[in-house]
mmCIF file of C-alpha atoms in Angstrom:
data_model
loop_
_atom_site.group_PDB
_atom_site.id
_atom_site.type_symbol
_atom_site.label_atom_id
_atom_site.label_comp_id
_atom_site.label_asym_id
_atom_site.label_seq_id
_atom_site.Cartn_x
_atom_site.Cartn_y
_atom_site.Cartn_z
ATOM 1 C CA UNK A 780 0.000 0.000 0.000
ATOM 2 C CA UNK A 781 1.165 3.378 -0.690
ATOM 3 C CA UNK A 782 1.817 5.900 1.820
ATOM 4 C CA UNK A 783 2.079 3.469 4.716
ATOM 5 C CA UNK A 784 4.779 5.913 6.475
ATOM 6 C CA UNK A 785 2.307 8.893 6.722
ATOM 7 C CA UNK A 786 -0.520 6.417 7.597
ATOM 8 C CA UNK A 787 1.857 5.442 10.714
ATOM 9 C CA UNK A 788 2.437 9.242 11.653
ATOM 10 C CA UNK A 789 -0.836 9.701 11.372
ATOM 11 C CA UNK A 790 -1.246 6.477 14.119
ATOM 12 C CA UNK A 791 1.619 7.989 15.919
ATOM 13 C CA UNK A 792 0.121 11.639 16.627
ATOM 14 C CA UNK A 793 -3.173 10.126 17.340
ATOM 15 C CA UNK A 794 -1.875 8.276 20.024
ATOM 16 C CA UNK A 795 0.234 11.632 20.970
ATOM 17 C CA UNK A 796 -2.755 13.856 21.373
ATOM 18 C CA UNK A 797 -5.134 11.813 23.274
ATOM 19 C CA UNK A 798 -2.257 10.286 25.684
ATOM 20 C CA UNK A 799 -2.607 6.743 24.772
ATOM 21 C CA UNK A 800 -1.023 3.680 23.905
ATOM 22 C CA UNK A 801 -0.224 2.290 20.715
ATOM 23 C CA UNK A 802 -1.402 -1.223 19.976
ATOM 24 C CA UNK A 803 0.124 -2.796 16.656
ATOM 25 C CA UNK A 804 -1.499 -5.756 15.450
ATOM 26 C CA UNK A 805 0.993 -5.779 12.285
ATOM 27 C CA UNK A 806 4.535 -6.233 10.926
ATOM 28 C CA UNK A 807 4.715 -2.615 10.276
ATOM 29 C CA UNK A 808 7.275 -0.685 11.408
ATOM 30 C CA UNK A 809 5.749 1.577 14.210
ATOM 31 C CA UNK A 810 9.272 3.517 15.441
ATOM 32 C CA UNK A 811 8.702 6.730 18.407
ATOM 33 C CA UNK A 812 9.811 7.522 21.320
ATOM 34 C CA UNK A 813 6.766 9.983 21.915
ATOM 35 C CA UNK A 814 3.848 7.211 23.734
ATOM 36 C CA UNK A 815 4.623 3.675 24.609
ATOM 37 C CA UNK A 816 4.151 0.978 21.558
ATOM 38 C CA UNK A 817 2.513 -3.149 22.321
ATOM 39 C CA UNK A 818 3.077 -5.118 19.577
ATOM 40 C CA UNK A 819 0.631 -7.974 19.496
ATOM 41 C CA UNK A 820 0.606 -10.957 17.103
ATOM 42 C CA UNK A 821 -1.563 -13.626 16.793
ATOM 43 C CA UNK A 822 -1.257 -17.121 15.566
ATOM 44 C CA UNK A 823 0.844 -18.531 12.683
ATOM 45 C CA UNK A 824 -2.229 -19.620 11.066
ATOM 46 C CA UNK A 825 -3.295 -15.908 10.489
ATOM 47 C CA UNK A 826 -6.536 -16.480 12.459
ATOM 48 C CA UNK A 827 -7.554 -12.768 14.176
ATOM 49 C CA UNK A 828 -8.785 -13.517 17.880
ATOM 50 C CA UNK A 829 -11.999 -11.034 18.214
ATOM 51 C CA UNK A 830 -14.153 -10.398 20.531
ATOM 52 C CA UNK A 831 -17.743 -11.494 19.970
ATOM 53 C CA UNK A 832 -21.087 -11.800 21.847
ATOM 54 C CA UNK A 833 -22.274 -15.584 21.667
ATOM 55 C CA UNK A 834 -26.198 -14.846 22.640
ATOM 56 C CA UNK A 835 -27.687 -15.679 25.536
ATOM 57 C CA UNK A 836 -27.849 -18.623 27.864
ATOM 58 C CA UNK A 837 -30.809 -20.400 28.938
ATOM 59 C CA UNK A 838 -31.082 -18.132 31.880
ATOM 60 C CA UNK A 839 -31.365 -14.849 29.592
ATOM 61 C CA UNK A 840 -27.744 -13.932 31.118
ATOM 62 C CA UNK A 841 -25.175 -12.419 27.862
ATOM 63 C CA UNK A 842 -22.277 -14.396 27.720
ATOM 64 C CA UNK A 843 -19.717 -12.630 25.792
ATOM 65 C CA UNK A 844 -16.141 -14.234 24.141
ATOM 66 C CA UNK A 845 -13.507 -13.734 22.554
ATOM 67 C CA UNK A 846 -13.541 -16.151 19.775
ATOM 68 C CA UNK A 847 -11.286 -16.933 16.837
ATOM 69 C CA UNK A 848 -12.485 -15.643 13.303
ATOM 70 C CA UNK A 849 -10.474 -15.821 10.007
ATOM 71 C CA UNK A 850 -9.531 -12.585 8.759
ATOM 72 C CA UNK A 851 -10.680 -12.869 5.450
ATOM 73 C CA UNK A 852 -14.345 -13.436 6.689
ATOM 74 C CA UNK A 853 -14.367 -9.583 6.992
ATOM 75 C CA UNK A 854 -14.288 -9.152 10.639
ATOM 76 C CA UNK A 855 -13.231 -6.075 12.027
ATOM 77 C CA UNK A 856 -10.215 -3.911 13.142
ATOM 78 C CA UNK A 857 -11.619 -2.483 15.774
ATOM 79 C CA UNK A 858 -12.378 -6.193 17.761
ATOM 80 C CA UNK A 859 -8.847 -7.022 17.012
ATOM 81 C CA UNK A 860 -7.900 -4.596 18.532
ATOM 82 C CA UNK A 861 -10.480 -5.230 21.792
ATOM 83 C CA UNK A 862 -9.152 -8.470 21.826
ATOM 84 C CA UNK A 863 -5.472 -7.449 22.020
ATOM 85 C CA UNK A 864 -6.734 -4.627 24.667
ATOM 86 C CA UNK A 865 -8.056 -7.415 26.837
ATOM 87 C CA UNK A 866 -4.840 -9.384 26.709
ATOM 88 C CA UNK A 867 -2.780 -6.318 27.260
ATOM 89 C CA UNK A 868 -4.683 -6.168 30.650
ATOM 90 C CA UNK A 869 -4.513 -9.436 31.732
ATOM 91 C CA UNK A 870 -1.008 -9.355 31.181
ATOM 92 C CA UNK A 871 -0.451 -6.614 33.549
ATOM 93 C CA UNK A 872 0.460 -4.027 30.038
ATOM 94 C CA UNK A 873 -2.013 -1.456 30.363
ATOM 95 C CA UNK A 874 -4.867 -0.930 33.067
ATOM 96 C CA UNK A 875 -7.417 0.215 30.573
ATOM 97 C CA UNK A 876 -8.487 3.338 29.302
ATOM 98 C CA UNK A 877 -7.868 4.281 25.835
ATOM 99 C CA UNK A 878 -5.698 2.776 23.114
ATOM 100 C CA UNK A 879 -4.932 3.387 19.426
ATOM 101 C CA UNK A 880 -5.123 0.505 16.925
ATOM 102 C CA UNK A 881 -2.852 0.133 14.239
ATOM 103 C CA UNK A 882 -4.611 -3.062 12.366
ATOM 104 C CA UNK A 883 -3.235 -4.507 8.921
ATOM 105 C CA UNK A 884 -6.207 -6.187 7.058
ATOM 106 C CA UNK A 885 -5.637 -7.768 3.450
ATOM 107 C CA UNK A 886 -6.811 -5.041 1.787
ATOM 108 C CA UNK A 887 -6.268 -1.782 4.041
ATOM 109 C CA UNK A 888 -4.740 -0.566 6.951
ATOM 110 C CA UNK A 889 -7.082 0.847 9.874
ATOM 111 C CA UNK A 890 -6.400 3.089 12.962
ATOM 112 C CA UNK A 891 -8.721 2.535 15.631
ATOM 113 C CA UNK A 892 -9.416 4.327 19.023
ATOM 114 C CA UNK A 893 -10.482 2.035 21.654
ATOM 115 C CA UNK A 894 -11.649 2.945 25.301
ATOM 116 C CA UNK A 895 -10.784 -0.743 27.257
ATOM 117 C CA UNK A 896 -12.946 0.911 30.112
ATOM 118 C CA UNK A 897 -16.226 0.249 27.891
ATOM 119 C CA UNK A 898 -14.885 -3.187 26.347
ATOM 120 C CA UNK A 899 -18.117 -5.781 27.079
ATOM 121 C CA UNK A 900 -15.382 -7.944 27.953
ATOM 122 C CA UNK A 901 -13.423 -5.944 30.166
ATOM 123 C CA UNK A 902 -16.547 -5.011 32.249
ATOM 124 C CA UNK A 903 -17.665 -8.438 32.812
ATOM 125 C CA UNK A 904 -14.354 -9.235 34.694
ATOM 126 C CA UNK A 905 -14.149 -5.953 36.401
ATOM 127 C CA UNK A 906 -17.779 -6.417 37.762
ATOM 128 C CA UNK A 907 -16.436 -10.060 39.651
ATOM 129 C CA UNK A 908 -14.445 -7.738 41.644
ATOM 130 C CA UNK A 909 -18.104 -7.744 43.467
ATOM 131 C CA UNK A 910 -16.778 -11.122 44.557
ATOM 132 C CA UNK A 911 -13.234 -11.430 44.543
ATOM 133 C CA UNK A 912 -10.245 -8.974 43.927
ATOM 134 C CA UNK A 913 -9.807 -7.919 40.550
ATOM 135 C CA UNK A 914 -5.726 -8.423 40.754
ATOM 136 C CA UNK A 915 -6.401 -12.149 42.349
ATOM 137 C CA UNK A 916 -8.244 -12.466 39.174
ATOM 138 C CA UNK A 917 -5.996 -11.180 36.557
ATOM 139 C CA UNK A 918 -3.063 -13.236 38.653
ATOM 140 C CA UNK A 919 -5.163 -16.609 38.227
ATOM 141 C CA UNK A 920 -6.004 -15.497 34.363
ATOM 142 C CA UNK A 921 -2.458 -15.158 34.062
ATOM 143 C CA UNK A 922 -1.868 -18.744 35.259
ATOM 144 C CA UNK A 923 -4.338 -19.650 32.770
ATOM 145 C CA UNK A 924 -3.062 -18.126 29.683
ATOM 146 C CA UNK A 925 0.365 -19.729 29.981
ATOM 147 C CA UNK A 926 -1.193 -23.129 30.817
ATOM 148 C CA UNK A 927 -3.672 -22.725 27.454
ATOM 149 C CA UNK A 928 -0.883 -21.248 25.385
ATOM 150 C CA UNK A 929 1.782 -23.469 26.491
ATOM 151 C CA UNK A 930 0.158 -26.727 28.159
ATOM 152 C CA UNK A 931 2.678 -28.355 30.558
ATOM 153 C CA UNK A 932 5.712 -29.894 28.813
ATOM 154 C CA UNK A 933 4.116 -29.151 25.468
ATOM 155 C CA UNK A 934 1.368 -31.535 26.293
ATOM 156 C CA UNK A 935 -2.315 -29.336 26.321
ATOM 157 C CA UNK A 936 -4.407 -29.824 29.843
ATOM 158 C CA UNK A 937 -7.592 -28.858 31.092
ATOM 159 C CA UNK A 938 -7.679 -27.567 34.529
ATOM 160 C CA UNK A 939 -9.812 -25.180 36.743
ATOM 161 C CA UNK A 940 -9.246 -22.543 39.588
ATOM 162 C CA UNK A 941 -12.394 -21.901 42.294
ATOM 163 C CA UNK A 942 -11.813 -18.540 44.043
ATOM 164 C CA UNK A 943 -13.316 -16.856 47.115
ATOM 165 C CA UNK A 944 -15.967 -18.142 49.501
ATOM 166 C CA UNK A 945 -13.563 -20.557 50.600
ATOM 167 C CA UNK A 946 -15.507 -22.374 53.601
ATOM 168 C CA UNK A 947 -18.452 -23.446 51.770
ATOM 169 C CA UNK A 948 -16.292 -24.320 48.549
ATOM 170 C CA UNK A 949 -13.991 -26.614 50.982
ATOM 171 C CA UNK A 950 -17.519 -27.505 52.806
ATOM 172 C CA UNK A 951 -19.064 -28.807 49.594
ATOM 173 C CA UNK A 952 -15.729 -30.176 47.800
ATOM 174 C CA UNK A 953 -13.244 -33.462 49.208
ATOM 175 C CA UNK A 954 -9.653 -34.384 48.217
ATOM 176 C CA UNK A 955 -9.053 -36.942 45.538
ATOM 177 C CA UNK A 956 -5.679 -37.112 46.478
ATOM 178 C CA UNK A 957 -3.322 -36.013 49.556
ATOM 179 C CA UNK A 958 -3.416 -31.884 49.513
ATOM 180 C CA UNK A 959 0.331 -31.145 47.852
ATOM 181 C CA UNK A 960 -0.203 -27.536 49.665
ATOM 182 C CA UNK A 961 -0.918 -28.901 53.422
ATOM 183 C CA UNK A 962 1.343 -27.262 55.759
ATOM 184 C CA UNK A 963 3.602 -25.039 53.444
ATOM 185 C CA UNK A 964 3.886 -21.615 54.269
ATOM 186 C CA UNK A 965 1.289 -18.800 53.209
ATOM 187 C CA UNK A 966 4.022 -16.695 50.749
ATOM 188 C CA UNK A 967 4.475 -20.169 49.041
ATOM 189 C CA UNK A 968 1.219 -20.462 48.552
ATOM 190 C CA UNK A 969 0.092 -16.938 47.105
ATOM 191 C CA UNK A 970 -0.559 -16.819 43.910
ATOM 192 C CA UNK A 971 -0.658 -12.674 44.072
ATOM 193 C CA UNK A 972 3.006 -13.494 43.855
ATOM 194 C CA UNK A 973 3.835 -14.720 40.454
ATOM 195 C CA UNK A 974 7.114 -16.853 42.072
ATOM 196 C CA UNK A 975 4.704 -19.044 42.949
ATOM 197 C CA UNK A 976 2.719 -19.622 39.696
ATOM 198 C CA UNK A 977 4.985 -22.533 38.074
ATOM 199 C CA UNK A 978 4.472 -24.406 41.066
ATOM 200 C CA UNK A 979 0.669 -23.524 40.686
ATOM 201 C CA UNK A 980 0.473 -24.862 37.371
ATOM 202 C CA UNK A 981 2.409 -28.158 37.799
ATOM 203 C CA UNK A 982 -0.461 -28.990 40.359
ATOM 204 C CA UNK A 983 -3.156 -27.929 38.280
ATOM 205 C CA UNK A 984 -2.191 -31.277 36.430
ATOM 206 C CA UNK A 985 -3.835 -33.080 39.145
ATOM 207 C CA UNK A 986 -7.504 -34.382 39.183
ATOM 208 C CA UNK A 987 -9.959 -31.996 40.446
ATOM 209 C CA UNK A 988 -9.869 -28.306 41.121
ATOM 210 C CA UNK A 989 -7.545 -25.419 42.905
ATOM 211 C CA UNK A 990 -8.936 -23.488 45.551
ATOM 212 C CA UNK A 991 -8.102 -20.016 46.249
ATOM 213 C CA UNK A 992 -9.203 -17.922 49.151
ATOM 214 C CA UNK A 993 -10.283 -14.313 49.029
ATOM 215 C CA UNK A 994 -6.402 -13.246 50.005
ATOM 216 C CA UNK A 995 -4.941 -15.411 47.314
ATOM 217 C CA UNK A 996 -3.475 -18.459 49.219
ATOM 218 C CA UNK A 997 -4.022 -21.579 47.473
ATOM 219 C CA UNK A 998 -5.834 -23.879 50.133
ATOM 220 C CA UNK A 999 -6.072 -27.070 48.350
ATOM 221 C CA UNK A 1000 -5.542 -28.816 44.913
ATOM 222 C CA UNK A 1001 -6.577 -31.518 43.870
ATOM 223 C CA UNK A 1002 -9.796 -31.223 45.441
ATOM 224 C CA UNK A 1003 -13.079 -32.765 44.215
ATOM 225 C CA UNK A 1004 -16.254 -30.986 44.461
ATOM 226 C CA UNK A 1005 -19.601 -32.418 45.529
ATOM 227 C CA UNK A 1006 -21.867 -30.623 43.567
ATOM 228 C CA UNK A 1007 -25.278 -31.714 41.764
ATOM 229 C CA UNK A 1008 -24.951 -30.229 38.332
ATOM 230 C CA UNK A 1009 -27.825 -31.922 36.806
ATOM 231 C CA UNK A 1010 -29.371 -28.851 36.250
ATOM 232 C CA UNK A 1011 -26.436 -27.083 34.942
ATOM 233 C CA UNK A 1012 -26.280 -25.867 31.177
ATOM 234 C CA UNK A 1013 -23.018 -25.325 29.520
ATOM 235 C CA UNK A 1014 -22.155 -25.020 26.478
ATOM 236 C CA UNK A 1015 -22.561 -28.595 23.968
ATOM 237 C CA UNK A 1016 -19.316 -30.361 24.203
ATOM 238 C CA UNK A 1017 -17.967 -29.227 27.368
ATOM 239 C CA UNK A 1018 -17.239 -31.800 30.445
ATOM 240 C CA UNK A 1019 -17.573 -32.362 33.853
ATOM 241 C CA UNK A 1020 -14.950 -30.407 35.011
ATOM 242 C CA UNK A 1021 -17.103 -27.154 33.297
ATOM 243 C CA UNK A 1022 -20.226 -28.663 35.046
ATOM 244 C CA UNK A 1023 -18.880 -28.868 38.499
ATOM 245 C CA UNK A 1024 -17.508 -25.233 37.895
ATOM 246 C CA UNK A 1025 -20.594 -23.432 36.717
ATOM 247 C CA UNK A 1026 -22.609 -25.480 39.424
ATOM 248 C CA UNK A 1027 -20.337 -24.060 42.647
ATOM 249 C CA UNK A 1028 -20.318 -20.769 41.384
ATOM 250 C CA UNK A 1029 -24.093 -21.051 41.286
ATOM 251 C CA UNK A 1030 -24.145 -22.800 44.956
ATOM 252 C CA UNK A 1031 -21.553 -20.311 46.317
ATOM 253 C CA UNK A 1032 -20.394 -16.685 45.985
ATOM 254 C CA UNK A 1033 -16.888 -17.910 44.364
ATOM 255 C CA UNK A 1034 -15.637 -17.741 40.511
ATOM 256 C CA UNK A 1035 -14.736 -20.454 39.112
ATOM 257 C CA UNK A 1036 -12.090 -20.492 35.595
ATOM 258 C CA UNK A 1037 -11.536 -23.206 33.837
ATOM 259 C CA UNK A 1038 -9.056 -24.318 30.942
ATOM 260 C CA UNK A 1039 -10.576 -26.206 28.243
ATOM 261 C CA UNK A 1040 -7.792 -29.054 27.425
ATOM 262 C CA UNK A 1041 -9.001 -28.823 23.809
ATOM 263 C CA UNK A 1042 -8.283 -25.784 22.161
ATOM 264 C CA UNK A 1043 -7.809 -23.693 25.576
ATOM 265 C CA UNK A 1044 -10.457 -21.583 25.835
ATOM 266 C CA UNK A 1045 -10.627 -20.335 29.228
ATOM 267 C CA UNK A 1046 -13.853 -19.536 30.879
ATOM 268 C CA UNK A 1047 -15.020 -17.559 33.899
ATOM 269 C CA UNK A 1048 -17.810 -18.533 35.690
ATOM 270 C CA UNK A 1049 -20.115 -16.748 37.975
ATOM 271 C CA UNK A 1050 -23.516 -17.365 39.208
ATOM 272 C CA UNK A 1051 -24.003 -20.325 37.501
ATOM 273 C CA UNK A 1052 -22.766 -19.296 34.226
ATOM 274 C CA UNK A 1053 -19.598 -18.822 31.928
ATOM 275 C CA UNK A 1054 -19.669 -15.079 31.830
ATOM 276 C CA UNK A 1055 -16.307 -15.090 29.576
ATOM 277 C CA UNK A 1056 -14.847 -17.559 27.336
ATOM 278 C CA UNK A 1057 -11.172 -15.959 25.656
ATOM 279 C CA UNK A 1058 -9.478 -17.771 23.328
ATOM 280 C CA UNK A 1059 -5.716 -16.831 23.855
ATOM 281 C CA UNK A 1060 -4.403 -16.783 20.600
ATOM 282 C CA UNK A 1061 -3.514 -13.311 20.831
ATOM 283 C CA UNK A 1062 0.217 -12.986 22.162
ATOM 284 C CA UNK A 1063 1.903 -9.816 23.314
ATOM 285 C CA UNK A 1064 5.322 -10.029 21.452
ATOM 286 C CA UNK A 1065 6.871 -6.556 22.578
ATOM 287 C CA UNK A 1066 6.480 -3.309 24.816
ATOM 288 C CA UNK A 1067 8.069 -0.158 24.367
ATOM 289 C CA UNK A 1068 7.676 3.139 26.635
ATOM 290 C CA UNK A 1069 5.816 1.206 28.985
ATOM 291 C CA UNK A 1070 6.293 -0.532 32.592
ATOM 292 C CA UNK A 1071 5.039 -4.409 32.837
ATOM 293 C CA UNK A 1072 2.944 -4.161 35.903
#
């Protein structure tokens, strides 16, 4: 395309004049030292990770996603570049607000201005921080990611994380197999602190579930939970593990994510419901101008 410099300058005082972020979801070349520059990529395959409502659930409740389209089937800059916001969050990049868009398509190249702070998706986890802390959140999303993106020795797993509420979780839940956290001390145990996350995710291997209390200590793995989830509707092709999830969170006041072992989609659930599914394709490849949280 022609003019592709002046369509970055363009980008570039954008960005300048409202005081925010570049996000480039591109190969081009995006040099400044004047605002802070993510670069985001997503897979190999070319498949754009956007953010989508799926409808509604049988309760009437919106779920919303971020699911994986292929470029070509003309989906839009602008949820490429929600998508990319979302994972810029989660991985402690940006805290919201807005961001500029600098999106590649086949056919044209878009600048988009973004406010994360109205992002469907971005709302849905700020408003669990009605039930657990936002950052215990983001720390156990974090988790998540790596063990979708990554699996565990290249291998893919599905695993799930119960947070908050921690009596009647442990009240309505038994061990499958001796607790690997019994009797270690509480900064081993905190997942706030991301030292402790590869040990996190080699137990998340086990059978059953993680708990997590409201200050972030990991009480238990491997813990089974005694719920009747008869009643439960999930999405078609989902297990037992997403049952049991959706059906504490409905019995409880904790949040429940879970780790699909097929194609990773990770889920929160609240209330009964997956509230958020994300695909993780998206991967933040660089930051410039800008402090990692």
């Amino acid at each position: 395309m022609r003019d592709v410099e002046t369509i970055i300058r363009a980008c570039i005082d954008v960005a300048k004049s409202i005081g925010a972020p570049i996000i480039c979801l591109s190969d081009l070349p995006v040099e400044t030292d004047d605002v802070p520059v993510i670069i985001a990529a997503n897979n190999m395959l070319n498949v754009d990770t956007l953010l989508s409502p799926v409808g509604s659930s049988s309760e009437g409740e919106q779920i919303l996603r971020i699911s994986s389209r292929v470029a070509s089937e003309g989906e839009t800059a602008e949820k490429q570049v929600s998508d990319a916001g979302v994972t810029s969050f989660i991985r402690g990049v940006l805290d919201g607000g807005v961001v500029v868009g600098l999106v590649e398509l086949p056919d044209a190249i878009s600048i988009v201005v973004h406010d994360l702070d109205e992002n469907p998706v971005m709302k849905e986890i700020m408003d669990c921080g009605d039930r657990v802390d936002i950052r215990l959140l983001v720390s156990v999303l974090n988790i998540a990611f790596d063990i979708a993106s990554f699996g565990m020795e290249g291998v893919s797993i599905g695993c799930a994380f119960i947070i908050g509420d921690v009596e009647e979780v442990m009240h309505r839940s038994h061990q499958l197999v001796l607790n690997p956290y019994y009797g270690h001390r509480r900064e081993e145990r905190d997942v706030l602190d991301p030292s402790t996350w590869e040990t996190v995710k080699e137990f998340a291997q086990l059978d059953g579930v993680i708990v997590i209390d409201d200050e972030g200590i990991v009480v238990a793995a491997g813990r089974y939970l005694d719920v009747d989830a008869s009643e439960i509707s999930i999405k078609q092709g989902l297990g037992a593990r997403h049952a049991a999830v959706a059906a504490i969170t409905r019995d409880t006041q904790a949040v429940g994510v879970a780790v699909s072992q097929t194609g990773g989609t990770i889920r929160i659930f609240k209330d009964g419901i997956a509230v958020v599914e994300i695909d993780p394709t998206t991967k933040i490849t660089g930051v410039r101008g800008i402090g990692v949280k």
